[in-house]
Tab-separated table of C-alpha atoms in Angstrom:
chain	number	residue	atom	x	y	z
A	1	UNK	CA	-36.429	49.349	21.247
A	2	UNK	CA	-37.903	46.685	23.514
A	3	UNK	CA	-38.010	43.104	22.248
A	4	UNK	CA	-40.966	41.081	23.526
A	5	UNK	CA	-40.395	37.406	24.302
A	6	UNK	CA	-43.555	35.639	23.192
A	7	UNK	CA	-43.923	33.365	26.216
A	8	UNK	CA	-47.505	33.007	27.461
A	9	UNK	CA	-48.018	34.069	31.058
A	10	UNK	CA	-50.636	32.519	33.330
A	11	UNK	CA	-51.690	34.467	36.411
A	12	UNK	CA	-53.466	32.785	39.324
A	13	UNK	CA	-55.133	35.067	41.864
A	14	UNK	CA	-56.671	33.888	45.121
A	15	UNK	CA	-59.495	36.073	46.427
A	16	UNK	CA	-61.802	35.958	49.427
A	17	UNK	CA	-65.384	37.199	49.637
A	18	UNK	CA	-68.379	36.775	51.912
A	19	UNK	CA	-70.135	33.520	50.842
A	20	UNK	CA	-73.442	35.368	51.161
A	21	UNK	CA	-72.352	37.611	48.265
A	22	UNK	CA	-71.714	34.817	45.771
A	23	UNK	CA	-73.922	36.356	43.068
A	24	UNK	CA	-72.062	39.658	43.322
A	25	UNK	CA	-68.718	37.853	43.196
A	26	UNK	CA	-69.632	35.937	40.051
A	27	UNK	CA	-70.945	39.085	38.372
A	28	UNK	CA	-67.754	40.938	39.294
A	29	UNK	CA	-65.502	38.210	37.872
A	30	UNK	CA	-67.567	38.060	34.691
A	31	UNK	CA	-67.164	41.805	34.292
A	32	UNK	CA	-63.388	41.519	34.663
A	33	UNK	CA	-63.210	38.742	32.088
A	34	UNK	CA	-65.321	40.786	29.690
A	35	UNK	CA	-62.964	43.754	30.030
A	36	UNK	CA	-59.846	41.594	29.571
A	37	UNK	CA	-61.273	39.980	26.433
A	38	UNK	CA	-61.031	43.321	24.630
A	39	UNK	CA	-57.238	43.475	25.098
A	40	UNK	CA	-54.838	42.057	22.496
A	41	UNK	CA	-53.042	38.930	23.661
A	42	UNK	CA	-55.843	37.702	25.929
A	43	UNK	CA	-55.940	33.883	25.775
A	44	UNK	CA	-58.649	33.042	28.265
A	45	UNK	CA	-59.800	33.073	31.875
A	46	UNK	CA	-61.687	30.926	34.350
A	47	UNK	CA	-62.538	30.745	38.023
A	48	UNK	CA	-63.329	28.097	40.601
A	49	UNK	CA	-64.451	27.959	44.208
A	50	UNK	CA	-62.416	25.925	46.667
A	51	UNK	CA	-65.384	24.198	48.380
A	52	UNK	CA	-69.185	24.430	48.681
A	53	UNK	CA	-70.120	27.475	50.735
A	54	UNK	CA	-66.498	28.665	50.842
A	55	UNK	CA	-65.517	32.291	50.516
A	56	UNK	CA	-62.248	31.335	48.790
A	57	UNK	CA	-62.132	31.905	45.033
A	58	UNK	CA	-59.359	31.262	42.534
A	59	UNK	CA	-59.223	33.091	39.218
A	60	UNK	CA	-56.904	32.236	36.335
A	61	UNK	CA	-56.196	34.384	33.313
A	62	UNK	CA	-53.639	34.084	30.554
A	63	UNK	CA	-51.998	36.451	28.073
A	64	UNK	CA	-49.768	35.771	25.092
A	65	UNK	CA	-46.667	37.412	26.568
A	66	UNK	CA	-45.520	39.695	29.410
A	67	UNK	CA	-46.081	42.868	27.342
A	68	UNK	CA	-49.752	42.198	26.611
A	69	UNK	CA	-50.268	41.156	30.231
A	70	UNK	CA	-48.699	44.403	31.445
A	71	UNK	CA	-50.984	46.478	29.209
A	72	UNK	CA	-53.986	44.814	30.816
A	73	UNK	CA	-52.652	45.075	34.355
A	74	UNK	CA	-51.743	48.751	33.961
A	75	UNK	CA	-54.946	49.694	32.128
A	76	UNK	CA	-57.513	52.117	33.570
A	77	UNK	CA	-60.185	49.510	32.824
A	78	UNK	CA	-58.578	47.016	35.175
A	79	UNK	CA	-57.968	49.692	37.801
A	80	UNK	CA	-61.647	50.650	37.723
A	81	UNK	CA	-62.662	46.980	37.892
A	82	UNK	CA	-60.486	46.297	40.956
A	83	UNK	CA	-61.601	49.425	42.815
A	84	UNK	CA	-65.248	48.569	42.151
A	85	UNK	CA	-64.877	45.568	44.474
A	86	UNK	CA	-63.375	47.398	47.441
A	87	UNK	CA	-65.111	46.318	50.620
A	88	UNK	CA	-66.362	43.132	48.945
A	89	UNK	CA	-63.295	41.254	47.697
A	90	UNK	CA	-60.006	40.641	49.478
A	91	UNK	CA	-56.968	39.684	47.378
A	92	UNK	CA	-54.906	37.049	49.203
A	93	UNK	CA	-52.341	35.664	46.735
A	94	UNK	CA	-51.022	36.184	43.188
A	95	UNK	CA	-48.902	33.651	41.296
A	96	UNK	CA	-47.434	33.920	37.793
A	97	UNK	CA	-46.291	30.987	35.708
A	98	UNK	CA	-44.173	31.077	32.570
A	99	UNK	CA	-41.724	28.812	30.787
A	100	UNK	CA	-41.501	25.143	31.658
A	101	UNK	CA	-43.540	25.342	34.873
A	102	UNK	CA	-46.775	25.016	32.898
A	103	UNK	CA	-45.739	21.498	31.886
A	104	UNK	CA	-45.916	20.433	35.521
A	105	UNK	CA	-49.408	21.755	36.306
A	106	UNK	CA	-51.682	18.932	37.507
A	107	UNK	CA	-54.787	18.256	35.406
A	108	UNK	CA	-57.828	20.453	36.068
A	109	UNK	CA	-61.300	18.959	36.380
A	110	UNK	CA	-63.173	21.934	34.949
A	111	UNK	CA	-63.569	22.161	31.182
A	112	UNK	CA	-61.890	22.815	28.860
A	113	UNK	CA	-58.304	22.600	30.132
A	114	UNK	CA	-56.725	22.892	26.687
A	115	UNK	CA	-58.239	26.203	25.690
A	116	UNK	CA	-58.105	27.601	29.217
A	117	UNK	CA	-61.417	29.362	28.542
A	118	UNK	CA	-64.457	27.536	29.949
A	119	UNK	CA	-67.871	28.781	28.826
A	120	UNK	CA	-69.130	31.236	31.383
A	121	UNK	CA	-72.352	29.350	32.128
A	122	UNK	CA	-70.437	26.137	32.796
A	123	UNK	CA	-67.929	27.977	34.972
A	124	UNK	CA	-70.701	29.230	37.218
A	125	UNK	CA	-72.500	25.896	37.372
A	126	UNK	CA	-69.323	24.054	38.414
A	127	UNK	CA	-68.012	26.479	40.999
A	128	UNK	CA	-68.902	24.255	43.945
A	129	UNK	CA	-67.737	21.042	42.289
A	130	UNK	CA	-64.342	22.186	41.019
A	131	UNK	CA	-61.134	21.976	43.050
A	132	UNK	CA	-59.000	24.938	43.960
A	133	UNK	CA	-57.076	26.317	41.008
A	134	UNK	CA	-53.353	26.796	40.568
A	135	UNK	CA	-51.868	24.440	43.155
A	136	UNK	CA	-48.157	24.942	43.816
A	137	UNK	CA	-45.704	23.764	41.182
A	138	UNK	CA	-43.586	20.716	42.066
A	139	UNK	CA	-40.163	21.371	43.610
A	140	UNK	CA	-37.563	22.497	41.094
A	141	UNK	CA	-35.425	19.417	41.749
A	142	UNK	CA	-38.322	17.170	40.760
A	143	UNK	CA	-38.866	19.241	37.615
A	144	UNK	CA	-35.161	18.921	36.782
A	145	UNK	CA	-35.194	15.130	37.236
A	146	UNK	CA	-38.295	14.811	35.062
A	147	UNK	CA	-36.738	16.870	32.274
A	148	UNK	CA	-33.556	14.792	32.504
A	149	UNK	CA	-35.555	11.569	32.269
A	150	UNK	CA	-37.096	12.870	29.059
A	151	UNK	CA	-33.956	14.392	27.593
A	152	UNK	CA	-31.361	11.677	28.287
A	153	UNK	CA	-32.822	8.865	26.130
A	154	UNK	CA	-33.654	11.317	23.339
A	155	UNK	CA	-30.183	12.828	23.384
A	156	UNK	CA	-28.486	9.422	23.499
A	157	UNK	CA	-30.602	8.105	20.615
A	158	UNK	CA	-29.995	11.198	18.506
A	159	UNK	CA	-26.240	11.049	19.151
A	160	UNK	CA	-26.053	7.385	18.097
A	161	UNK	CA	-28.184	7.918	14.989
A	162	UNK	CA	-26.354	11.005	13.763
A	163	UNK	CA	-23.013	9.334	14.438
A	164	UNK	CA	-24.102	6.311	12.386
A	165	UNK	CA	-25.897	7.987	9.486
A	166	UNK	CA	-24.049	11.328	9.362
A	167	UNK	CA	-20.494	10.474	10.412
A	168	UNK	CA	-18.848	13.120	8.247
A	169	UNK	CA	-21.072	15.984	9.310
A	170	UNK	CA	-19.294	18.827	11.152
A	171	UNK	CA	-19.982	19.018	14.877
A	172	UNK	CA	-21.913	22.304	14.661
A	173	UNK	CA	-24.157	20.981	11.884
A	174	UNK	CA	-24.720	17.733	13.798
A	175	UNK	CA	-25.757	19.629	16.940
A	176	UNK	CA	-28.042	21.819	14.806
A	177	UNK	CA	-29.785	18.756	13.364
A	178	UNK	CA	-30.144	17.220	16.818
A	179	UNK	CA	-31.583	20.322	18.477
A	180	UNK	CA	-34.006	21.010	15.623
A	181	UNK	CA	-35.259	17.437	15.974
A	182	UNK	CA	-35.227	17.051	19.750
A	183	UNK	CA	-36.869	20.361	20.694
A	184	UNK	CA	-40.313	19.639	19.161
A	185	UNK	CA	-40.139	16.001	20.285
A	186	UNK	CA	-39.434	17.096	23.856
A	187	UNK	CA	-42.067	19.834	23.868
A	188	UNK	CA	-44.994	18.106	22.203
A	189	UNK	CA	-44.446	14.370	22.688
A	190	UNK	CA	-41.996	13.114	25.287
A	191	UNK	CA	-42.154	15.627	28.150
A	192	UNK	CA	-45.975	15.871	28.294
A	193	UNK	CA	-46.221	12.071	28.491
A	194	UNK	CA	-43.580	11.765	31.181
A	195	UNK	CA	-45.117	14.521	33.310
A	196	UNK	CA	-48.528	12.851	33.046
A	197	UNK	CA	-47.028	9.511	34.068
A	198	UNK	CA	-45.197	11.080	37.022
A	199	UNK	CA	-47.968	13.395	38.260
A	200	UNK	CA	-48.312	11.346	41.454
A	201	UNK	CA	-44.589	11.733	42.252
A	202	UNK	CA	-44.307	15.374	41.194
A	203	UNK	CA	-47.131	16.372	43.535
A	204	UNK	CA	-46.343	14.033	46.438
A	205	UNK	CA	-49.258	11.663	45.930
A	206	UNK	CA	-49.551	7.887	46.425
A	207	UNK	CA	-48.205	5.790	43.561
A	208	UNK	CA	-51.120	4.623	41.362
A	209	UNK	CA	-50.128	0.947	41.691
A	210	UNK	CA	-50.241	1.079	45.512
A	211	UNK	CA	-53.609	0.140	46.881
A	212	UNK	CA	-54.995	2.329	49.701
A	213	UNK	CA	-54.707	0.742	53.104
């Protein structure tokens, strides 16, 4: 019996097509999104163009877990969809993101970033204005430092509070209380704020307080 770990998976695919065939490219991507929508676990999709008149396209799609993603990727519907673009579309890169890496994604400018499912008309209208999707994740050492910066003050505070208010609690029970409290705080409050504040450093950009020369 296979146990599925319910961790959403985001797939970023870079594709290249003749700029003169933009209408065909958009229609093809719409068709793929329409097919994927019928599969359980589908969470959304979107696409952007890297620059006006460019033949580089970036498509993002997301599924609830690796199992539902695999069903889509191994489906005859997807196979037919991919083969229908032979001679038109060239696949250049595929990247998958799971786990904590999604916390370190830089903000997107196309709407809506929270639902990961922009309306199809808006997606087409903003193709030339949107930046390239799925830039590389920050180096792992920067991710580790960022997580430590979030975790250390929380862990220290929780240790002091539990030691003061629950001095007689067994060690295992104390750790249980701390982890049950710290996990949602880290996931939904502290880490998202720290990653937003450190976006410039995570992605090698100029510090926001430094004026351009």
